[in-house]
Coordinates of C-alpha atoms in Angstrom, one line a residue:
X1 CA 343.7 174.5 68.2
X2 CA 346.1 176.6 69.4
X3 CA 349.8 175.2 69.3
X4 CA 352.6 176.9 71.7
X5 CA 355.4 174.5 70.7
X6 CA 358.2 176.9 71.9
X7 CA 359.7 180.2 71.0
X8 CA 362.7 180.1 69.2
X9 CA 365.3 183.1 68.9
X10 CA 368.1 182.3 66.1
X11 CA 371.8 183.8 66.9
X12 CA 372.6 186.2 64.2
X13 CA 376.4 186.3 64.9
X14 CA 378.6 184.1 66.7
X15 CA 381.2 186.8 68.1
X16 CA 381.9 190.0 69.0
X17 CA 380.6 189.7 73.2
X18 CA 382.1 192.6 74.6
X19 CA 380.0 191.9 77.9
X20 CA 380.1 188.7 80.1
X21 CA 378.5 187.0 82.2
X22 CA 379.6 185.4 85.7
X23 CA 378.8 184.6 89.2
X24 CA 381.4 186.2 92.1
X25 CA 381.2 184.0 95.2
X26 CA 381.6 185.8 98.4
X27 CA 383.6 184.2 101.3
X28 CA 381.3 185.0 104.4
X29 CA 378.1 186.6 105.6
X30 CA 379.9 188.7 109.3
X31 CA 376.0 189.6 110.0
X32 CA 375.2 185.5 110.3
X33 CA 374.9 185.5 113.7
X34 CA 372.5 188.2 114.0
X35 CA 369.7 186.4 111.7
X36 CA 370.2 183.1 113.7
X37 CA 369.0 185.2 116.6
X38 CA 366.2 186.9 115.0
X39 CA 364.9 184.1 112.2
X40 CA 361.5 186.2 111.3
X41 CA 364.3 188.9 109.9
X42 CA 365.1 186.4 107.2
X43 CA 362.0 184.0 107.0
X44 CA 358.5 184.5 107.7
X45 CA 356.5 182.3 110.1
X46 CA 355.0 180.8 107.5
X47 CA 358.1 179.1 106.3
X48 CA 359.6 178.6 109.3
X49 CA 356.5 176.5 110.4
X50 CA 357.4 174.7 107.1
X51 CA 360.9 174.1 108.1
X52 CA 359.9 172.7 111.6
X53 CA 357.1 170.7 110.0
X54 CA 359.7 168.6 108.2
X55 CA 362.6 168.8 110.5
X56 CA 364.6 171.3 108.7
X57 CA 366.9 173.3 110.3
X58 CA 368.0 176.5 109.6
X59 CA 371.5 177.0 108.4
X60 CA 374.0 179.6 106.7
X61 CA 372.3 179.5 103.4
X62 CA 369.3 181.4 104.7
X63 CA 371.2 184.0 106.1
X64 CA 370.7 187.2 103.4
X65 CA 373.4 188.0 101.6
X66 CA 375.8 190.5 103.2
X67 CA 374.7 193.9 101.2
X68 CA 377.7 195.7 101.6
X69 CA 380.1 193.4 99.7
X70 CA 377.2 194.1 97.3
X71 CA 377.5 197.5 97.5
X72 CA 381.3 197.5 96.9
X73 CA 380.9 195.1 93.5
X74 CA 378.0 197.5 92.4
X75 CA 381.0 200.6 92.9
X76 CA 384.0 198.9 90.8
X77 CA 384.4 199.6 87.1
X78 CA 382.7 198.4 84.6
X79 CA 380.4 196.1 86.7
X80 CA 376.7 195.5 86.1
X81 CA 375.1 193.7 89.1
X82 CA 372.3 191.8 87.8
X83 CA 371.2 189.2 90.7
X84 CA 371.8 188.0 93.5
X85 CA 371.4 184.6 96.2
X86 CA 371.9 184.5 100.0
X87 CA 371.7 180.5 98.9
X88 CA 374.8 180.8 96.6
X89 CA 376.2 183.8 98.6
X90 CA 377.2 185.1 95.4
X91 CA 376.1 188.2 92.8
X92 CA 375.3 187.8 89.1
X93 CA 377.3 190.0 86.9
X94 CA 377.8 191.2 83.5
X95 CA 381.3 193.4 82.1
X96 CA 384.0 193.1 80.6
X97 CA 387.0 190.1 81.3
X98 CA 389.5 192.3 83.1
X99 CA 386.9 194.0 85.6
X100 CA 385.5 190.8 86.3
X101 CA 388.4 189.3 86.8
X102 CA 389.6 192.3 88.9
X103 CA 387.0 191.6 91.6
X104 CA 389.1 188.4 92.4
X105 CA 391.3 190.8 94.3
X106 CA 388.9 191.3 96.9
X107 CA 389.3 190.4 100.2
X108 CA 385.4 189.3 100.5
X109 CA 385.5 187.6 97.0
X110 CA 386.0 183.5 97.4
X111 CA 385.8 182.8 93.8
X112 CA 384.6 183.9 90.3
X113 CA 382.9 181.8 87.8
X114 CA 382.3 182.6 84.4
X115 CA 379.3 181.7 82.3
X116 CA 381.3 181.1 79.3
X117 CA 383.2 177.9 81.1
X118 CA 386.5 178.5 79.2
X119 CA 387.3 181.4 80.7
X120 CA 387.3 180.4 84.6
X121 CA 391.3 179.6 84.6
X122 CA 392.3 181.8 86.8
X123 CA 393.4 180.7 90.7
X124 CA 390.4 182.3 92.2
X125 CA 388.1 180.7 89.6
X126 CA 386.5 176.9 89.6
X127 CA 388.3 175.3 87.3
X128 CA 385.9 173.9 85.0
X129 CA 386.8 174.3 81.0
X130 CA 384.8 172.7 78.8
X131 CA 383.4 174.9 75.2
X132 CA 379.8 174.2 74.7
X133 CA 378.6 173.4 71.6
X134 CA 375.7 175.9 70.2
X135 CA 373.0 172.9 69.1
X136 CA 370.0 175.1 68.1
X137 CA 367.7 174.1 70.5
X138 CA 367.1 177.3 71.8
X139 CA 364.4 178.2 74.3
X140 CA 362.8 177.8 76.4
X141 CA 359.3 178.4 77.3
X142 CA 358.3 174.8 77.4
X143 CA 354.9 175.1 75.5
X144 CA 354.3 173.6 72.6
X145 CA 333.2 168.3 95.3
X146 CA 332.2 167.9 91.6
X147 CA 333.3 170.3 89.5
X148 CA 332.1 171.5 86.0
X149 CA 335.0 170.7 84.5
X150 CA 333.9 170.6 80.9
X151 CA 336.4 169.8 78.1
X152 CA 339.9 170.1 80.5
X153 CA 337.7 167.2 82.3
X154 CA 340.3 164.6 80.7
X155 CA 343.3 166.0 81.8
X156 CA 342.6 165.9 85.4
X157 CA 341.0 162.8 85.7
X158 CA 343.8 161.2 83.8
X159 CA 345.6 161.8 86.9
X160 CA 342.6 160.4 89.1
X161 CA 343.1 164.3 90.7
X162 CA 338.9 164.7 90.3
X163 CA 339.0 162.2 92.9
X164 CA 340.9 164.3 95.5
X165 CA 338.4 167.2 94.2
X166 CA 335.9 165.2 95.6
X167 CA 337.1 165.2 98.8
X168 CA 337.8 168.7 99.2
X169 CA 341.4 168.6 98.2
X170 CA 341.3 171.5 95.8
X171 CA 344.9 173.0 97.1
X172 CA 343.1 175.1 100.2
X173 CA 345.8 175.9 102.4
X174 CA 348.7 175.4 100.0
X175 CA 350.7 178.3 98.1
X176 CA 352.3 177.9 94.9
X177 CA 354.9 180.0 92.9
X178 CA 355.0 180.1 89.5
X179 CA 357.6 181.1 87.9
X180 CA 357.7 182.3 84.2
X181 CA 357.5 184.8 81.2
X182 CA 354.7 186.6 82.3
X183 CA 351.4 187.3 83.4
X184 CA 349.4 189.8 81.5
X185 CA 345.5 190.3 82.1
X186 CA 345.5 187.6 85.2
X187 CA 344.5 190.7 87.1
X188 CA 341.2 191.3 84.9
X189 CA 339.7 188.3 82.7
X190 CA 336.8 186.2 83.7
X191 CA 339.1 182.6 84.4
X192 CA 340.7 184.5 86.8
X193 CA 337.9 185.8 88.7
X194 CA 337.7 183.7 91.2
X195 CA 341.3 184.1 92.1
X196 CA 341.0 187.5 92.6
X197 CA 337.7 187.5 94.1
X198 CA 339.4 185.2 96.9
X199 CA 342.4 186.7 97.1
X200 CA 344.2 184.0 96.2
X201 CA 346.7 185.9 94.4
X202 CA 348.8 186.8 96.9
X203 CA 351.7 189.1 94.6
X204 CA 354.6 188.7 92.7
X205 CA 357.2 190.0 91.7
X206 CA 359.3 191.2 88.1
X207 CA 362.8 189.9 88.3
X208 CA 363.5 191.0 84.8
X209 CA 362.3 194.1 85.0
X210 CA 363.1 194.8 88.4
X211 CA 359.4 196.3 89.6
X212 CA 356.7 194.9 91.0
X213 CA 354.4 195.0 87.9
X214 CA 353.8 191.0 86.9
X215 CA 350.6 191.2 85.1
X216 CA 352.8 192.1 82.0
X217 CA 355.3 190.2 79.6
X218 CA 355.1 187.1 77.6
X219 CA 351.5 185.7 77.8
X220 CA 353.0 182.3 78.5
X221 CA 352.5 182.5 82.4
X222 CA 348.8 183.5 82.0
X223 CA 348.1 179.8 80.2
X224 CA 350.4 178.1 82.8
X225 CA 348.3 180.0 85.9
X226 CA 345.3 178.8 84.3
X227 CA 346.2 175.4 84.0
X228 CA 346.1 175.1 88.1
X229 CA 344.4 178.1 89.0
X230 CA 341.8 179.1 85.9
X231 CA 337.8 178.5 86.5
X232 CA 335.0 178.5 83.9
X233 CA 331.7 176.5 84.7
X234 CA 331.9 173.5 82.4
X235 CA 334.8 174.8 80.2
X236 CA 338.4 175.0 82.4
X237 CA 339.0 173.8 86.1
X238 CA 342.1 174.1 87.2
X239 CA 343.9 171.3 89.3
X240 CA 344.3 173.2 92.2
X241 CA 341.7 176.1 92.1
X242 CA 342.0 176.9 95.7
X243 CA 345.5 177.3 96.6
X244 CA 347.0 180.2 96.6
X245 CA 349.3 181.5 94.3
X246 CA 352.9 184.3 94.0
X247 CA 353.7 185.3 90.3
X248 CA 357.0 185.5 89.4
X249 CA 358.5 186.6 86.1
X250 CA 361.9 185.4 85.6
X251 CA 362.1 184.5 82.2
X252 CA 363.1 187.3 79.8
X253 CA 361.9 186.7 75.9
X254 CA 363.5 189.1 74.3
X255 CA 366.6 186.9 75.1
X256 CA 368.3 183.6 76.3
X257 CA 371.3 184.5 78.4
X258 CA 372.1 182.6 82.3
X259 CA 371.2 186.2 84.2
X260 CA 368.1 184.4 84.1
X261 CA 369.1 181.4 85.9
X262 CA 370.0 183.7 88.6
X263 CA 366.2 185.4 88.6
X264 CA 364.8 181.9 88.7
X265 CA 367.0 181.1 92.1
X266 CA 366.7 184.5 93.5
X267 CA 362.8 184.3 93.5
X268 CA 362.6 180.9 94.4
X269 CA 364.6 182.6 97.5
X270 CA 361.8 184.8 97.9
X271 CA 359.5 182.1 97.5
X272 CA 360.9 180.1 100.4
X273 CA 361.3 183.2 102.5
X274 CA 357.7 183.7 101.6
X275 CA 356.5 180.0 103.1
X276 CA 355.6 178.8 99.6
X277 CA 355.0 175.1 99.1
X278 CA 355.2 174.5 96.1
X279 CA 357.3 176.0 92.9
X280 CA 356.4 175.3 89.6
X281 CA 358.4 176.4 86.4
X282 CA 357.3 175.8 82.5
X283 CA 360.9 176.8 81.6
X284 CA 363.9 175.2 80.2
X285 CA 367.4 176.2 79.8
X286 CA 369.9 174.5 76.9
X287 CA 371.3 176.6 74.6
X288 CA 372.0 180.6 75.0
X289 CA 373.1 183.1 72.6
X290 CA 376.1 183.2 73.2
X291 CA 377.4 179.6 72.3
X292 CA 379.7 179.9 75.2
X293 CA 377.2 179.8 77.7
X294 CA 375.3 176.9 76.0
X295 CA 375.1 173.4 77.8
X296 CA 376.0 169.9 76.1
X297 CA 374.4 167.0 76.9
X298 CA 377.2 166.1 79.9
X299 CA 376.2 168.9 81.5
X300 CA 372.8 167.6 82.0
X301 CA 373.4 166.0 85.1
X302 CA 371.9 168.0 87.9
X303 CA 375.1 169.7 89.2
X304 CA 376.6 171.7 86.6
X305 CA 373.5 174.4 85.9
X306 CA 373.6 177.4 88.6
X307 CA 369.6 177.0 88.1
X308 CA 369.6 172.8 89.0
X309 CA 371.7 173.6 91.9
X310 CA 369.3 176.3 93.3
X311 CA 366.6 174.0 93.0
X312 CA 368.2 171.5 94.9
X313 CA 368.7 173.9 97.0
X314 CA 364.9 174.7 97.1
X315 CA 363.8 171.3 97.9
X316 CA 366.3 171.3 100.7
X317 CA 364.2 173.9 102.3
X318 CA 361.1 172.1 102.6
X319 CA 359.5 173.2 99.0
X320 CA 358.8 170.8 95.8
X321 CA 360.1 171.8 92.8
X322 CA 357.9 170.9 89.4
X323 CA 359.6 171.3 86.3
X324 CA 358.6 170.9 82.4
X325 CA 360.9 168.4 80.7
X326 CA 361.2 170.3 78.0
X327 CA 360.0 170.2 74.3
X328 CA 362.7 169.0 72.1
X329 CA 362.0 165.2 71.9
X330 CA 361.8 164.9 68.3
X331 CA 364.5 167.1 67.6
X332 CA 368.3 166.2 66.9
X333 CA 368.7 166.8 70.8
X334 CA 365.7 165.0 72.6
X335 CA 367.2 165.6 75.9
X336 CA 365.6 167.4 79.0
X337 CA 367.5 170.9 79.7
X338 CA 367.6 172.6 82.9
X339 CA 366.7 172.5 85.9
X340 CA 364.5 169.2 84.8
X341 CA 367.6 167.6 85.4
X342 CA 368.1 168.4 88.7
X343 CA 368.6 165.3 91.3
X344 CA 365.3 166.8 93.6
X345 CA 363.0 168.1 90.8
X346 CA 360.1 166.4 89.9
X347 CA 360.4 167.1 85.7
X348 CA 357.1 166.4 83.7
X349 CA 356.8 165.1 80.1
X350 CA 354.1 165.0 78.4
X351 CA 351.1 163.1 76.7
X352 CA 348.7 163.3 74.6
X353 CA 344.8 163.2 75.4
X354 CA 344.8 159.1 75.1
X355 CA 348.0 158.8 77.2
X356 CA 350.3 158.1 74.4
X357 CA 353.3 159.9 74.4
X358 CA 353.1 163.3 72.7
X359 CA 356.7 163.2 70.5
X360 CA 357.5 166.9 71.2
X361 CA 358.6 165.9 74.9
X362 CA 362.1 166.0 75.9
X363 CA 363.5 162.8 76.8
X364 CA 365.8 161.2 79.4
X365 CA 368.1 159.9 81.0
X366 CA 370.1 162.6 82.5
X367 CA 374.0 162.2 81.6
X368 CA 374.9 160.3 84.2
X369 CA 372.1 158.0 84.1
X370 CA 369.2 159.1 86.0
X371 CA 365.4 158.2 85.4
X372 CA 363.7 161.3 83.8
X373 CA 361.3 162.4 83.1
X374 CA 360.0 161.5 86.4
X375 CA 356.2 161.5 85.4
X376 CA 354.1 162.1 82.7
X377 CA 350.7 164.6 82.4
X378 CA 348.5 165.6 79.6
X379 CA 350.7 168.4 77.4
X380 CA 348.9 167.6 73.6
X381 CA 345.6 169.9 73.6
X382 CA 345.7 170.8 77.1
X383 CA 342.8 173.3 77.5
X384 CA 344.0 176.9 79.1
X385 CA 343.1 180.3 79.2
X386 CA 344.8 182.5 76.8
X387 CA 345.2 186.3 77.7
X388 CA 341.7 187.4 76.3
X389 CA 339.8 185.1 78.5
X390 CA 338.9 182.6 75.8
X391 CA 339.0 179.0 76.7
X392 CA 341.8 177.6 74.1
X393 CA 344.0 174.1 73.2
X394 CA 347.8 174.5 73.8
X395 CA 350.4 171.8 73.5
X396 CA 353.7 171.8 75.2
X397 CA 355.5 170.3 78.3
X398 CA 354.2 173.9 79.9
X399 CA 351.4 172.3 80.7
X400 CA 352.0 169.3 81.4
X401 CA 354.4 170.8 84.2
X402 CA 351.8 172.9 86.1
X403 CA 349.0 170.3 85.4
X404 CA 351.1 167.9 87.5
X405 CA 352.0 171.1 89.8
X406 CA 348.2 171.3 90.7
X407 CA 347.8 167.7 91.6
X408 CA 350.7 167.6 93.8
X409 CA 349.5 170.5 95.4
X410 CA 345.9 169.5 96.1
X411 CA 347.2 165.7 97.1
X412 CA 350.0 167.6 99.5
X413 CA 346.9 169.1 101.5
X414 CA 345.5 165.6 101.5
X415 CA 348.3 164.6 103.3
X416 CA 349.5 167.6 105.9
X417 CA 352.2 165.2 107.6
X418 CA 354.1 164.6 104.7
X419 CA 357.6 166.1 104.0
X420 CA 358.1 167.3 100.3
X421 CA 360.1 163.9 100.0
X422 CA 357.0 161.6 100.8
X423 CA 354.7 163.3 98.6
X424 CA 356.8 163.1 95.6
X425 CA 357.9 159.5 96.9
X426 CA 353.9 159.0 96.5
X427 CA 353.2 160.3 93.2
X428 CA 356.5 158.4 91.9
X429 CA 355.3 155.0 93.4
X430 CA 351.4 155.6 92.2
X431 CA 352.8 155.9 88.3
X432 CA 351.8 153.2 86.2
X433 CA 355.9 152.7 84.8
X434 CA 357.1 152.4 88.4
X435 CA 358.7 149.2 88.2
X436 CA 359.6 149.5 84.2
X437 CA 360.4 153.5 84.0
X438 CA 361.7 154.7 80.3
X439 CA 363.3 157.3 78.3
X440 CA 360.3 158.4 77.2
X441 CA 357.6 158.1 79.9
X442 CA 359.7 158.3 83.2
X443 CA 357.9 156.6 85.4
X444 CA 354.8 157.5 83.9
X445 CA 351.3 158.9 84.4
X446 CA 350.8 158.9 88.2
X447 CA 347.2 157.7 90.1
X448 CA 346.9 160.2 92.9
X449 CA 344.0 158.1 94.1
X450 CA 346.5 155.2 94.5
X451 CA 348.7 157.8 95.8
X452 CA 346.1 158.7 98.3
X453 CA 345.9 155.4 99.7
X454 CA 349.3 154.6 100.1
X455 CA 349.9 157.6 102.1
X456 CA 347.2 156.8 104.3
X457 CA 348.2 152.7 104.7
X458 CA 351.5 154.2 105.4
X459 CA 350.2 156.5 108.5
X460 CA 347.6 153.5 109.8
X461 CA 350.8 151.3 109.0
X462 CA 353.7 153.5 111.1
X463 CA 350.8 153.6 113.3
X464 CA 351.1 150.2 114.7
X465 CA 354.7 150.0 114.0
X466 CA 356.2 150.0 110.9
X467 CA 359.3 151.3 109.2
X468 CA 359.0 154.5 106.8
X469 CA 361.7 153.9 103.8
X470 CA 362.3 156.3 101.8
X471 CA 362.7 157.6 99.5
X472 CA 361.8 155.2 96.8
X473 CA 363.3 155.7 93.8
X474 CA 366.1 156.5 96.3
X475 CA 369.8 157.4 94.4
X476 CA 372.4 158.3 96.9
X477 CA 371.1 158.8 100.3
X478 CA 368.3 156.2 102.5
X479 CA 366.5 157.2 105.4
X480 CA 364.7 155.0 107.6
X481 CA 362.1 156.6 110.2
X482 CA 361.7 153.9 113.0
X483 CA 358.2 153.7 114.6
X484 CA 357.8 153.6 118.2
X485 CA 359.3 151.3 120.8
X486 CA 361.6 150.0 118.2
X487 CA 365.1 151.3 118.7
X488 CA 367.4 148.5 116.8
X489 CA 367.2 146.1 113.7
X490 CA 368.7 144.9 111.0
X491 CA 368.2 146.0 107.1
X492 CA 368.9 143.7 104.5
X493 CA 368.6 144.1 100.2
X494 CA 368.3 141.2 98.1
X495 CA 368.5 141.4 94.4
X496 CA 365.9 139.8 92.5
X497 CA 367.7 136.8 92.8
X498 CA 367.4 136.4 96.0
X499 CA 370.7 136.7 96.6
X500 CA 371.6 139.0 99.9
X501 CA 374.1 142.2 98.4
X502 CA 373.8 144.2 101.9
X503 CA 373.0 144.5 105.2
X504 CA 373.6 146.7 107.8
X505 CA 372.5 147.2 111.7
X506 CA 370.7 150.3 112.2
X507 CA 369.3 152.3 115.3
X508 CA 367.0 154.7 116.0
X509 CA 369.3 157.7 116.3
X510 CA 370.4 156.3 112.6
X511 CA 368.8 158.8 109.9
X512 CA 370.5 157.8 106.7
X513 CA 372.7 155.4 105.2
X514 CA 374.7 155.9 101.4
X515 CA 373.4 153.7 98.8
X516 CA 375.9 155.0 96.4
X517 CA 377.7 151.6 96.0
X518 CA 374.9 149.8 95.3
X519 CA 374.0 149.4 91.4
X520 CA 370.6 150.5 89.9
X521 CA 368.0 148.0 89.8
X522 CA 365.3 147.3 91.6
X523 CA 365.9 145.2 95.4
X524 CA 363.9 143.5 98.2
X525 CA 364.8 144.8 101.4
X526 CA 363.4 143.3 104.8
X527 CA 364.0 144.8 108.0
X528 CA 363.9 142.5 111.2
X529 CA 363.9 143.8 115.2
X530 CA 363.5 141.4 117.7
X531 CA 360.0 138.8 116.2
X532 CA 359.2 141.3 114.4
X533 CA 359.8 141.9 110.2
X534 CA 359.0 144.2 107.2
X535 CA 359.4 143.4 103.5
X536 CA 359.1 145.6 100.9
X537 CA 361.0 146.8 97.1
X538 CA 362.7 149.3 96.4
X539 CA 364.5 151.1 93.4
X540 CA 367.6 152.0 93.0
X541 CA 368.6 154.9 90.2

């Protein structure tokens, strides 16, 4: 069996950084106007038929980036541009304190903020000091119709996900990024055939590198791909073998440093702009070589990473993110990293081939309390593809991650209505720890057969006129969709108890109401208009 626990790369020294890191945030984008005019300058039609699928509008943060405050960064001393983000409005880069700090001097420049937190003092700087302590974790790359599925039979019907097979939801019609280490040899061994013979691989892109060669690098995204993507009669099947996929390497081995947070968001920019669906990542963020840019545990809370907030970010636009928890359950930190911890990302742990859980996965809550993981997929022996073609065991919260990726992806084109909050509202609610999540399991393994048919209850339900809550697990933020004909009621939560700890009238130009004040448990809402009522639980984080 082959065993892909996680690469580790030991600081030698803990000083002597000539070179940092840090984001400069720009003030403005003067071309804005322009793009809102002309949208297929910014977006294709493919994602803008996503955006108006879910009721997303567009807004500042697609806008690009205006390139000649970029220019003008790229022309000061010292400076090394490394990324960039339209999201963010902001450049990556790397030199020393003084030119860095220099830039603040710019009219364009809002604010600087360095990776190495104890340095971002300065007026035009977030103020956010805090040393992080270098733990060891290190990296990283989170790995440790009837179809002749063969031996990786178990981990897709573990997830009931043959089931969807069966009825032709194999991903058609879907695209999925993937972003990671590398590709190498997708472009010529026999589990990828099929891919290629379909043209499901529609390109990619090498954010480390800067080229558009992706079929290199760490062999890690070649077992990932193959996880959702790979076929070999009676030996692999992946979980989504008909979608379509966009490679992305953003993951650079040959160090751990946050330039490649910044790759991560500036592809998944590219991946929205692209009309991708779905992102999946088998990476994890903790601890960097230079201590100073390491996270602690508090900063595992969804908004501190640059990475977390671009995913939020992503999921904002209409995509699901998918992200490994992270391998370091049984170590002295058992924590998920980043961007697992993000408030919208679905993060994966792992188990093994019986459903136990496999003791390498990373743990939860987040710091400030939060359920994750959020669900749970086969990462012990998961069968891949490894870079020669042969049809190997792996282990690691890698592929658990794109495993889970797959299903989502295949269920999502099940269920075409569905915003990327339902679907993951779904899987959460078909997970056999729904009601009882824990530290280890989240909410557990999910039943996307059960999935299936609560979606389409909920459609035959909304149908005849029924309220869509969601979504469930909810933290800060409710909506309510009202059905037809129905334009007032009244929502109230009882505690399991009985006892009544809100209520509120709401109308059908209501969206959204905060839950924030509300304490985490779970709650019995019903929601009565006129004769007629709806019951139902919900779960408070």
């Amino acid at each position: 069996m082959k065993k892909l626990l996680f690469l580790a790369f030991f600081l030698l020294s803990f000083h002597g950084y000539s070179q940092e890191d840090a984001w400069v945030y720009f003030t403005d984008k003067p071309n804005a106007q322009f793009y809102f005019d002309n949208p297929l300058e910014m977006l294709s039609q493919r994602a803008l038929n996503r955006r108006t699928n879910q009721g997303i509008a567009l807004d500042i943060k697609d806008v690009p980036i205006y390139q000649p405050y970029v220019d003008e960064i790229i022309a000061a001393s010292g400076i090394e541009v490394k990324a960039k983000s339209k999201w963010f409005n902001a450049v990556h880069v790397r030199g020393d304190i003084i030119n860095i700090q220099n830039l603040a001097s710019l009219s364009f420049v809002d604010h600087i903020y360095f990776a190495d937190r104890s340095l971002n003092t300065s007026a035009k700087m977030k103020n956010k000091s805090k040393t992080a302590v270098a733990n060891k974790i290190n990296k990283v790359l989170e790995t440790t119709i009837l179809f002749p599925y063969g031996n990786s039979a178990n981990q897709i019907q573990m997830l009931n996900a043959h089931l969807l097979h069966q009825l032709d939801y194999t991903g058609t019609g879907k695209i999925i990024a993937v972003m990671d280490a590398g590709f190498p040899n997708v472009d010529v061994v026999p589990p990828f055939q099929r891919l290629r013979d379909n043209n499901q691989i529609l390109g990619g892109y090498n954010f480390v590198d800067r080229n558009n060669n992706f079929y290199t690098g760490n062999s890690h995204g070649t077992l990932v791909l193959s996880t959702m993507g790979g076929y070999v009669e009676n030996q692999l099947v992946g979980t989504a073998p008909d979608a379509q996929y966009y490679l992305f390497i953003t993951e650079d081995v040959a160090s751990e440093n946050p330039v490649e947070e910044s790759n991560w968001v500036e592809a998944a920019e590219v991946a929205d702009s692209l009309g991708v669906d779905v992102i999946t990542t088998s990476l994890g963020y903790f601890d960097y070589d230079n201590p100073n840019y390491s996270y602690t545990y508090e900063d595992i809370n969804g908004i501190t990473s640059y990475i977390s907030k671009g995913a939020d970010i992503a999921f904002s636009r209409g995509m699901i993110c998918i992200a490994s928890a992270g391998n370091s359950g049984n170590s002295a930190d058992p924590h998920i990293g980043v961007p697992a911890d993000a408030i919208h990302v679905l993060a994966v742990g792992a188990v093994k081939p019986d459903e136990t859980y496999a003791t390498f996965s990373s743990i939860g809550p987040t710091f400030d309390g939060r359920v994750k993981p959020d669900v749970m997929a086969q990462g012990q022996s998961s069968v891949v593809s490894n870079t020669s073609g042969n049809i190997v065991t792996a282990s690691g919260t890698s592929f658990s991650g794109p495993i889970m990726a797959g299903a989502v992806t295949s269920f999502w084109q099940a269920i075409p209505w569905a915003t990327n909050q339902q679907v993951v509202d779904f899987v959460k609610q078909s997970a056999d720890r729904f009601a009882n999540p824990t530290d280890q399991y989240g909410y557990g393994i999910p039943d996307f057969q059960s999935a299936l048919n609560s979606a389409q209850l909920s459609v035959n339900q909304n149908s005849v006129g029924r309220f869509l809550v969601y979504p469930n697990p909810v933290s800060d933020e409710l909506f309510i969709s009202f059905p037809p004909f129905f334009s007032e009621a009244k929502i109230r939560f009882y505690n399991t108890l009985g006892q009544i700890i809100f209520e509120k009238a709401i109308q059908n130009s209501d969206t959204s109401f905060s839950m924030e004040n509300i304490n985490s448990g779970i709650y019995f809402y019903k929601i009565k208009s006129n004769s007629f009522v709806q019951t139902g639980k919900i779960i408070k984080n």
